[in-house]
XYZ file of C-alpha atoms in Angstrom:
673
model
C 72.724 19.191 160.463
C 71.509 22.688 161.405
C 71.578 21.707 165.068
C 75.220 20.656 164.902
C 76.120 23.771 162.917
C 74.488 25.939 165.597
C 76.458 24.165 168.323
C 79.668 24.706 166.347
C 78.945 28.411 165.973
C 78.240 28.762 169.702
C 81.491 27.012 170.546
C 83.350 29.346 168.222
C 81.605 32.315 169.857
C 82.696 31.202 173.308
C 86.281 30.866 172.140
C 86.457 34.383 170.745
C 84.389 36.136 173.407
C 87.411 36.774 175.557
C 89.812 38.078 172.961
C 91.431 41.501 172.921
C 90.536 43.923 170.149
C 92.544 46.762 168.638
C 90.579 47.747 165.528
C 91.869 51.312 164.999
C 95.331 52.438 163.859
C 96.180 56.133 163.759
C 98.548 57.910 161.339
C 99.530 61.579 161.282
C 100.614 63.938 158.528
C 101.295 67.668 158.197
C 100.749 70.042 155.266
C 102.547 73.345 155.183
C 100.474 76.314 154.007
C 102.997 79.053 154.810
C 105.986 79.553 157.070
C 103.649 79.975 160.045
C 100.506 78.062 159.117
C 100.101 74.272 158.936
C 97.310 71.733 158.634
C 97.589 68.776 161.001
C 95.911 65.583 159.793
C 95.012 62.524 161.844
C 93.895 59.529 159.826
C 92.209 56.519 161.429
C 92.399 53.140 159.684
C 89.432 51.096 160.941
C 89.162 47.335 160.657
C 86.308 46.010 158.536
C 83.084 45.622 160.491
C 83.973 48.251 163.125
C 82.918 51.898 163.211
C 84.371 54.976 164.884
C 82.069 57.693 166.230
C 82.315 61.329 165.105
C 83.147 64.430 167.145
C 79.739 66.057 167.228
C 77.386 63.760 169.152
C 75.036 65.007 171.852
C 75.506 64.144 175.495
C 73.908 60.857 176.472
C 75.017 59.034 173.324
C 78.157 57.070 172.434
C 81.523 58.536 173.393
C 82.452 61.011 170.673
C 85.952 61.349 169.211
C 87.775 64.203 170.970
C 91.150 65.788 170.202
C 93.208 67.580 172.872
C 96.245 69.493 171.619
C 99.175 70.083 173.958
C 100.200 73.733 173.827
C 101.974 74.251 177.121
C 104.699 76.461 175.639
C 102.180 78.678 173.826
C 104.237 78.524 170.632
C 101.222 77.985 168.392
C 97.480 78.554 168.356
C 94.598 76.518 166.985
C 92.678 78.114 164.103
C 89.073 77.016 164.229
C 87.846 73.626 165.357
C 89.043 70.187 164.375
C 87.120 69.173 161.264
C 86.113 65.725 160.078
C 85.124 64.300 156.741
C 81.679 63.169 155.742
C 80.627 59.952 157.441
C 77.394 58.043 157.947
C 74.519 59.541 159.956
C 71.713 57.458 161.414
C 68.958 57.950 163.962
C 69.960 55.452 166.626
C 66.879 53.849 168.191
C 68.751 52.848 171.334
C 70.001 56.359 172.197
C 67.101 58.092 170.418
C 69.336 60.622 168.684
C 71.193 61.266 165.453
C 74.652 59.677 165.503
C 77.531 60.018 163.045
C 80.138 57.314 162.556
C 82.930 56.274 160.180
C 83.789 52.943 158.570
C 87.095 51.761 157.032
C 88.824 55.127 157.508
C 88.338 58.632 158.833
C 90.294 61.860 158.393
C 90.410 64.696 160.946
C 92.183 68.015 160.276
C 93.240 70.930 162.485
C 94.764 74.187 161.276
C 97.410 75.845 163.463
C 99.455 79.051 163.358
C 102.903 79.393 164.921
C 103.402 82.304 167.305
C 107.144 82.383 167.794
C 110.220 80.237 167.649
C 110.765 76.949 165.861
C 108.306 74.179 166.582
C 109.475 70.713 165.581
C 106.495 68.688 166.730
C 102.943 69.132 167.931
C 101.513 66.575 170.332
C 97.836 65.728 170.686
C 95.747 63.145 172.436
C 92.657 61.594 170.858
C 89.913 59.894 172.854
C 87.616 57.647 170.848
C 85.191 54.726 170.969
C 84.539 51.959 168.438
C 81.801 49.328 168.068
C 80.872 46.503 165.741
C 77.681 44.435 165.447
C 78.513 42.432 168.581
C 80.928 44.465 170.700
C 81.640 47.977 171.909
C 85.092 48.765 173.258
C 85.518 51.115 176.208
C 86.743 54.642 175.423
C 90.436 54.631 174.522
C 93.090 57.327 174.196
C 96.013 57.528 171.787
C 98.910 59.973 171.667
C 99.470 61.556 168.265
C 102.718 63.260 167.227
C 102.724 65.669 164.268
C 106.192 66.449 162.859
C 106.244 69.864 161.215
C 108.060 70.000 157.847
C 111.348 71.862 157.563
C 110.623 73.392 154.167
C 107.577 74.917 152.525
C 107.216 72.132 149.944
C 107.257 69.038 152.084
C 104.946 67.310 154.462
C 105.779 64.399 156.704
C 103.563 61.390 157.342
C 104.166 59.324 160.445
C 102.256 56.243 161.403
C 101.455 55.198 164.931
C 103.517 52.004 165.244
C 102.246 48.584 166.127
C 105.024 48.261 168.691
C 105.568 50.997 171.256
C 108.372 51.433 173.729
C 107.233 52.439 177.184
C 109.104 54.246 179.911
C 107.430 54.548 183.284
C 107.723 57.453 185.664
C 106.557 57.591 189.267
C 102.965 58.350 188.362
C 102.313 57.844 184.674
C 103.384 55.691 181.794
C 104.858 57.666 178.894
C 104.348 56.092 175.487
C 107.016 56.983 172.933
C 105.904 56.841 169.318
C 108.391 55.071 167.060
C 108.212 56.296 163.466
C 109.357 53.622 161.042
C 111.530 54.986 158.177
C 109.560 53.223 155.446
C 106.401 54.957 156.630
C 107.835 58.455 156.139
C 106.851 60.130 152.885
C 107.229 63.467 151.169
C 104.136 64.966 149.575
C 103.606 68.253 147.794
C 99.892 68.876 148.197
C 97.017 68.186 150.490
C 96.223 64.480 150.744
C 92.692 63.930 149.505
C 90.781 61.264 151.351
C 87.359 60.638 149.934
C 84.477 59.793 152.168
C 84.312 56.041 152.596
C 81.605 54.565 150.364
C 79.325 52.480 152.451
C 79.256 48.916 151.174
C 75.888 47.437 151.935
C 76.254 44.006 153.479
C 75.313 41.056 151.326
C 72.487 40.149 153.685
C 71.001 43.631 153.257
C 71.241 43.441 149.473
C 69.634 40.005 149.432
C 66.812 41.353 151.600
C 66.285 44.298 149.232
C 66.273 41.931 146.238
C 63.654 39.670 147.847
C 61.408 42.588 148.837
C 61.739 44.095 145.353
C 61.014 40.728 143.750
C 57.834 40.318 145.805
C 56.879 43.925 145.020
C 57.273 43.108 141.323
C 54.792 40.262 141.697
C 52.424 42.638 143.497
C 52.740 45.072 140.581
C 51.883 42.227 138.196
C 48.528 41.867 139.922
C 47.450 45.445 139.212
C 44.928 46.481 136.506
C 47.663 48.184 134.466
C 49.976 45.169 134.086
C 48.059 41.914 134.497
C 45.858 42.251 131.367
C 49.009 42.907 129.307
C 50.388 39.397 129.935
C 48.068 37.354 127.676
C 47.896 40.156 125.083
C 51.671 40.467 124.772
C 52.379 36.744 124.808
C 49.691 36.122 122.160
C 51.234 38.854 120.008
C 54.673 37.232 120.071
C 53.399 33.718 119.439
C 51.142 34.766 116.541
C 53.539 37.210 114.863
C 56.495 34.855 114.997
C 56.956 32.379 112.166
C 57.960 29.541 114.511
C 57.367 28.683 118.134
C 61.100 29.032 118.810
C 61.081 32.545 117.340
C 58.108 33.478 119.547
C 59.874 32.238 122.662
C 63.059 34.073 121.641
C 61.222 37.349 121.078
C 59.377 37.027 124.398
C 62.685 36.389 126.174
C 64.180 39.477 124.528
C 61.083 41.404 125.611
C 61.521 40.249 129.221
C 65.244 41.037 129.130
C 64.427 44.536 127.825
C 62.125 45.101 130.797
C 65.001 44.177 133.135
C 67.379 46.560 131.323
C 64.904 49.475 131.554
C 64.347 49.177 135.312
C 67.990 48.414 136.159
C 68.938 51.476 134.119
C 66.534 53.493 136.274
C 68.250 52.192 139.437
C 71.659 52.999 137.957
C 70.576 56.565 137.174
C 69.408 57.070 140.774
C 72.746 55.757 142.072
C 74.751 57.894 139.628
C 72.850 61.109 140.341
C 72.750 60.882 144.104
C 75.980 58.984 144.716
C 76.558 55.651 146.362
C 76.052 56.844 149.913
C 74.560 60.324 149.853
C 70.987 59.107 150.213
C 72.086 57.016 153.155
C 73.069 60.252 154.883
C 69.817 61.857 153.718
C 67.812 59.100 155.383
C 68.118 60.974 158.676
C 67.490 64.363 157.087
C 64.244 65.969 158.218
C 63.302 67.402 154.831
C 64.110 64.130 153.057
C 61.741 62.226 155.336
C 59.005 64.859 155.130
C 59.154 64.976 151.320
C 58.860 61.221 151.033
C 56.079 61.154 153.593
C 54.088 63.467 151.332
C 55.143 61.495 148.230
C 53.990 58.175 149.658
C 50.702 59.673 150.851
C 50.091 60.919 147.283
C 50.940 57.446 145.934
C 48.579 55.850 148.464
C 45.696 58.188 147.582
C 46.284 57.371 143.910
C 46.105 53.633 144.594
C 42.923 54.124 146.605
C 41.304 55.517 143.461
C 41.191 59.286 143.994
C 43.202 59.948 140.795
C 45.764 58.279 138.539
C 49.403 59.273 138.160
C 50.039 59.337 134.411
C 53.044 60.133 132.255
C 52.404 62.523 129.327
C 50.443 60.911 126.465
C 52.846 62.411 123.942
C 55.675 60.346 125.398
C 53.622 57.147 125.195
C 52.669 57.871 121.571
C 56.289 58.421 120.528
C 57.345 55.172 122.152
C 54.487 53.307 120.433
C 55.704 54.564 117.051
C 59.192 53.232 117.753
C 57.716 49.889 118.820
C 56.272 49.432 115.304
C 59.763 49.325 113.775
C 60.138 45.602 114.518
C 63.338 43.705 115.239
C 65.306 44.020 118.470
C 64.804 47.802 118.649
C 61.054 47.402 118.228
C 60.879 44.794 120.994
C 62.867 47.067 123.320
C 60.459 49.951 122.704
C 57.518 47.594 123.310
C 58.987 46.923 126.749
C 59.459 50.660 127.280
C 55.835 51.210 126.232
C 54.719 48.709 128.875
C 56.711 50.580 131.536
C 55.147 53.903 130.511
C 51.561 52.677 130.105
C 51.628 50.802 133.430
C 53.256 53.713 135.284
C 50.046 54.670 137.079
C 50.202 51.299 138.872
C 53.925 50.526 138.975
C 55.117 54.108 139.605
C 54.154 54.243 143.285
C 55.678 50.807 143.914
C 58.888 51.675 142.035
C 59.078 55.030 143.826
C 58.722 53.419 147.235
C 61.343 50.800 146.374
C 63.805 53.430 145.171
C 63.314 55.471 148.337
C 63.898 52.454 150.583
C 66.764 51.018 148.514
C 68.509 54.344 147.956
C 68.400 55.092 151.680
C 70.569 51.981 152.173
C 73.278 53.423 149.940
C 75.684 51.651 147.594
C 74.229 49.623 144.725
C 70.977 48.934 146.575
C 68.834 50.874 144.007
C 70.271 48.753 141.180
C 69.692 45.527 143.123
C 66.145 46.633 143.973
C 65.262 47.390 140.350
C 66.840 44.097 139.270
C 64.566 42.127 141.610
C 61.489 44.159 140.635
C 62.067 43.849 136.878
C 62.792 40.110 137.000
C 59.423 39.557 138.690
C 57.703 41.673 136.010
C 59.515 40.007 133.097
C 59.278 36.409 134.306
C 55.594 35.749 133.398
C 56.023 37.066 129.857
C 58.936 34.708 129.227
C 57.345 31.670 130.916
C 53.944 32.031 129.225
C 55.642 32.511 125.848
C 57.512 29.246 126.367
C 54.398 27.451 127.650
C 51.376 29.256 126.131
C 49.057 26.516 127.383
C 49.558 27.836 130.912
C 47.577 30.953 129.976
C 44.386 28.919 130.239
C 44.988 28.536 133.985
C 45.487 32.283 134.540
C 42.440 33.964 136.131
C 40.600 36.486 133.994
C 40.889 40.194 134.584
C 38.239 41.630 136.855
C 37.451 43.566 139.983
C 39.990 41.589 142.010
C 42.783 43.542 140.284
C 41.462 46.795 141.726
C 41.320 45.123 145.154
C 45.040 44.380 144.889
C 45.674 48.014 143.984
C 43.704 49.273 146.986
C 45.547 46.924 149.361
C 48.852 48.315 148.062
C 47.501 51.813 148.721
C 46.876 50.995 152.386
C 50.393 49.543 152.685
C 51.883 52.693 151.090
C 49.966 54.831 153.593
C 51.248 52.800 156.561
C 54.826 53.026 155.290
C 54.509 56.795 154.812
C 54.160 57.318 158.556
C 57.512 55.614 159.118
C 59.151 58.505 157.258
C 57.159 61.040 159.279
C 58.252 59.228 162.446
C 61.917 59.513 161.385
C 61.563 63.283 161.030
C 59.872 63.544 164.424
C 62.654 61.512 166.068
C 65.387 63.697 164.573
C 63.678 66.907 165.729
C 62.651 65.340 169.072
C 59.243 67.008 168.773
C 57.408 64.101 170.433
C 54.437 64.683 168.123
C 54.438 61.133 166.762
C 55.257 59.137 169.851
C 54.843 55.376 170.027
C 51.170 55.418 171.065
C 50.177 57.860 168.289
C 52.114 55.884 165.671
C 50.468 52.619 166.730
C 47.025 54.242 166.812
C 47.522 55.369 163.202
C 48.609 51.896 162.119
C 45.672 50.299 163.956
C 43.321 52.657 162.115
C 44.937 51.943 158.721
C 45.046 48.157 159.012
C 41.659 48.021 160.742
C 40.123 49.928 157.835
C 41.885 47.594 155.393
C 40.357 44.606 157.202
C 36.858 46.117 156.881
C 37.538 46.752 153.181
C 38.586 43.149 152.594
C 35.444 41.920 154.359
C 33.369 44.070 151.997
C 32.123 46.482 154.672
C 33.768 49.446 152.928
C 33.766 50.083 149.164
C 35.652 52.633 147.069
C 34.560 54.401 143.835
C 36.357 52.068 141.404
C 35.267 48.820 143.080
C 33.026 46.381 141.242
C 29.784 45.287 142.942
C 30.625 42.640 145.562
C 27.961 39.999 146.141
C 30.300 37.697 148.011
C 33.960 37.493 148.961
C 36.332 34.766 147.868
C 38.043 32.379 150.241
C 41.410 33.980 149.467
C 40.103 37.471 150.241
C 38.513 36.213 153.449
C 41.764 34.541 154.519
C 43.809 37.663 153.812
C 41.233 39.785 155.646
C 41.515 37.543 158.709
C 45.310 37.870 158.565
C 45.087 41.687 158.475
C 42.525 41.688 161.313
C 44.804 39.450 163.399
C 47.708 41.849 162.817
C 45.503 44.791 163.822
C 44.487 43.093 167.077
C 48.160 42.262 167.722
C 48.998 45.987 167.541
C 46.419 47.061 170.135
C 48.276 45.901 173.319
C 51.195 48.063 172.172
C 49.169 51.069 173.347
C 49.534 49.699 176.875
C 53.258 48.995 176.627
C 53.480 45.593 174.878
C 56.868 45.267 173.094
C 55.433 44.184 169.682
C 58.643 42.440 168.635
C 57.192 41.399 165.263
C 57.376 45.015 164.055
C 60.475 46.029 166.008
C 62.170 48.940 164.242
C 59.021 50.404 162.663
C 57.305 52.212 165.555
C 59.312 54.542 167.804
C 61.161 52.920 170.704
C 59.434 52.167 174.007
C 61.050 55.127 175.756
C 59.856 57.530 173.019
C 56.371 57.340 174.411
C 53.799 59.158 176.515
C 54.031 56.303 179.013
C 57.471 54.633 178.807
C 56.435 52.078 181.446
C 53.075 51.364 179.815
C 49.712 53.091 180.197
C 48.587 52.992 183.806
C 51.919 51.644 185.055
C 53.129 52.803 188.444
C 56.532 54.386 187.964
C 57.166 54.168 191.676
C 57.645 50.409 191.513
C 59.505 50.209 194.759
C 60.682 52.471 197.501
C 64.353 53.309 197.716
C 64.211 52.230 201.369
C 63.808 48.600 200.262
C 67.016 48.680 198.246
C 70.139 47.063 199.709
C 72.985 49.419 200.554
C 74.806 50.501 197.406
C 72.131 49.157 195.054
C 69.962 50.903 192.481
C 67.236 49.984 190.041
C 68.648 48.999 186.663
C 66.963 47.963 183.396
C 63.449 46.582 183.929
C 63.776 47.603 187.599
C 66.298 44.853 188.322
C 68.164 45.523 191.575
C 71.695 46.316 190.415
C 75.014 47.105 192.079
C 77.576 49.385 190.464
C 80.291 48.669 193.015
C 81.981 45.269 192.876
C 82.723 44.928 196.598
C 79.230 45.928 197.753
C 77.636 43.603 195.244
C 79.799 40.657 196.320
C 79.037 41.369 199.962
C 75.293 41.289 199.263
C 75.665 38.052 197.268
C 77.343 36.353 200.241
C 74.519 37.452 202.542
C 71.825 36.119 200.208
C 73.721 33.012 199.105
C 73.309 33.756 195.388
C 75.801 33.643 192.510
C 76.896 36.872 190.841
C 76.416 38.054 187.259
C 79.160 40.518 186.358
C 77.845 42.777 183.622
C 80.679 44.721 181.974
C 78.715 47.391 180.173
C 78.778 51.053 179.152
C 76.414 53.974 179.074
C 77.290 54.430 175.382
C 77.256 50.725 174.496
C 74.642 50.147 171.785
C 74.770 46.359 171.951
C 74.445 46.443 175.723
C 71.143 48.282 175.333
C 70.025 45.765 172.699
C 70.669 42.892 175.099
C 68.750 44.661 177.854
C 65.776 45.490 175.608
C 65.521 42.272 173.610
C 66.906 39.540 175.903
C 66.623 40.740 179.497
C 62.985 41.714 178.848
C 62.043 38.054 178.312
C 59.899 36.850 181.219
C 62.054 33.791 182.024
C 65.351 35.655 181.767
C 63.936 38.515 183.825
C 62.762 36.088 186.510
C 66.289 34.657 186.813
C 67.883 38.114 186.956
C 65.450 39.221 189.665
C 65.419 36.128 191.864
C 68.302 33.730 191.255
C 71.445 35.871 191.176
C 72.957 39.220 192.091
C 73.613 41.629 189.223
C 76.722 43.815 189.325
C 76.859 46.223 186.381
C 80.293 47.761 185.896
C 80.277 50.736 183.504
C 83.605 51.018 181.694
C 82.833 54.526 180.403
C 81.900 56.061 183.769
C 83.685 59.434 183.746
C 83.552 60.077 187.490
C 87.098 60.475 188.780
C 88.533 58.248 191.466
C 89.852 59.806 194.631
C 93.510 60.792 194.355
C 94.631 57.980 196.674
C 92.637 55.435 194.619
C 94.277 56.278 191.280
C 97.005 53.948 190.068
C 99.004 52.825 187.045
C 97.665 49.717 185.317
C 99.909 46.653 185.335
C 98.484 45.494 182.009
C 98.334 48.676 179.918
C 100.752 50.951 181.740
C 98.198 53.758 181.687
C 97.121 55.763 184.683
C 93.691 54.734 185.971
C 91.895 57.972 186.839
C 88.166 57.262 186.508
C 85.706 54.643 187.705
C 85.265 53.540 184.102
C 89.043 53.110 183.725
C 89.033 50.972 186.857
C 86.370 48.546 185.650
C 87.849 48.380 182.156
C 91.266 47.570 183.605
C 89.645 44.966 185.867
C 88.024 43.299 182.847
C 91.254 43.280 180.844
C 93.410 42.036 183.711
C 91.012 39.324 184.935
C 89.340 38.089 181.752
C 91.730 39.219 178.979
C 88.834 40.942 177.208
C 88.059 44.587 176.490
C 84.727 44.506 174.617
C 81.220 45.077 175.899
C 78.746 43.663 176.598
C 80.642 40.980 178.504
C 78.950 38.738 181.059
C 80.632 36.550 183.682
C 78.926 34.293 186.247
C 81.084 33.949 189.386
C 80.824 32.508 192.869
C 81.603 34.273 196.157
C 85.333 33.678 195.630
C 85.217 35.389 192.207
C 85.767 32.037 190.450
C 84.018 31.674 187.088
C 81.064 29.287 187.080
C 80.978 28.904 183.291
C 82.550 30.356 180.162
C 81.944 34.116 179.836
C 79.298 35.271 177.381
C 79.353 38.225 175.017
C 76.588 39.683 172.834
C 74.043 36.914 172.213
C 70.545 37.950 171.095
C 69.320 34.341 171.234
C 67.049 34.361 174.311
C 67.048 30.587 174.748
C 70.833 30.307 174.574
C 71.318 33.159 177.017
C 68.756 31.677 179.432
C 70.452 28.262 179.259
C 73.816 29.918 179.876
C 72.459 31.572 183.032
C 70.959 28.288 184.245
C 74.210 26.376 183.690
C 76.134 28.850 185.858
C 73.508 28.738 188.608
C 73.555 24.930 188.521
C 77.358 24.877 188.856
C 77.113 27.298 191.780
C 74.694 25.010 193.624
C 76.874 21.961 192.996
């Protein structure tokens, strides 16, 4: 069944890969401050799943949103820069820089001051770029018209229409904005547009819940919690008059535990906001503080000291627990949370940091998963007290679990330090250093599990159990797996944790020869592309070379600022079989739709499909893609023969290496036939 479902999904993907996208609609409004001062507002409505990049992105990243105001008559002046609302900031691993983007909607404002005369409208042009999880569209421009109000108490909103009337001149296509009457409004004050609240995708929330649930089970196996299970269950079963009453009280106890931890997650969300910690996740100080916090947690788990809440608080809660009834049971659950804090606190803290950095209700979901795992044994053992006989007795193994969690906390701490280093671009914690630290941490953990290293709180170890031996072998295997990463191995199992390959002392691997080939061996018009694949950036020269060599052509519609294009190159093109095909069995022509180099004057033209003037090389290749393949998203791959005829259906973003390899082979087979 799964096989047929996969085939159906691939067929659907091939049907939509060539569609045209238009995910952003622009609307304008004007607020009058005085007779000479106005605030121009441009609002972007963004389709779900797409994101628009901000104005302030460094060179070398995605195309930033840029506003150009027409002021040829010098009747007004711009006051300050165009401002934008708060969006989402992330450290992009592909571009290795901090990037800001907007989802759902974005508001940009520009203050102006009239100089002389009556100004009815202000015209601006906005250049922008949008991406989703599978596609990036080439940079696009839109004309914006701001109609200034006639009185001091009104402001006019006009919406860029879905339908535009076009009138062509000799050299350019002029787009006239049609303002629909029903879209015109009168407002008396500044329109407030709140920052869009990031809604964490269901898959992300499910992942957080699962991780939190497993973390709750790990917390159960610590010396502070595990011994409480038989004690608490025995209390409920003995103090209750009937077995049913004991089960009911234990269920209430478990439910109280869930309420306490979910309340903690709700407080974190309420204090920090639904998406503020998501923005903080790329903040240097945020990452440094939590690096120190997790190191302290790790040292505590390793046995150097215990993190304890004040005894006075625990005593007060214990007194309330003696009251009995529902309130007493609730305070018993609260007492468990306080008494076990030295073991559960570091785990809860780590979970809250990770969950809160996702934004939205992630902290609540995380605490829900954690608390259910904690509460579940109390409820189950109360219902089936005979199961307690099968539970292992408390002992030194509980401290072993605590120490293992300490090593994991320490490894995770360096991820936060790495984030800070990436933001500052200090290159102190490059890929090799990060991996060396992880190798040291997990290697030491392996020695600990094998009994070669002991810590102060460990019980005497005469032998190791089969389970401990098996887990030690697993950790040792993982440690050995990390070692080739020092010499440039991709380490796809931990992709996303260490810095990217290019953020490294040796981007091509230790000892690699960066001069892989002499430029004299390159065909005319070719260059070395990703993974040193010989690549053409000019369509005609690439086709000419393909005819000489008798190979089919892979047209790669890409962009310098295309995130998903880089993902395909790093994750799919790096595969040995795919790379072999790209190097030996076809000719690669990469056409960059965001290339800003201008065409010669005699090569510029007006597009037959869009009516816009084609001025740059990027415009040319984007127009070629739209006209020929009725598609405007990247990455977009087409296999063609020497007559430019397609050899198979075009392919878009597809991270499945096997599917992409089979797609390449099918086109090559059709070319040979």
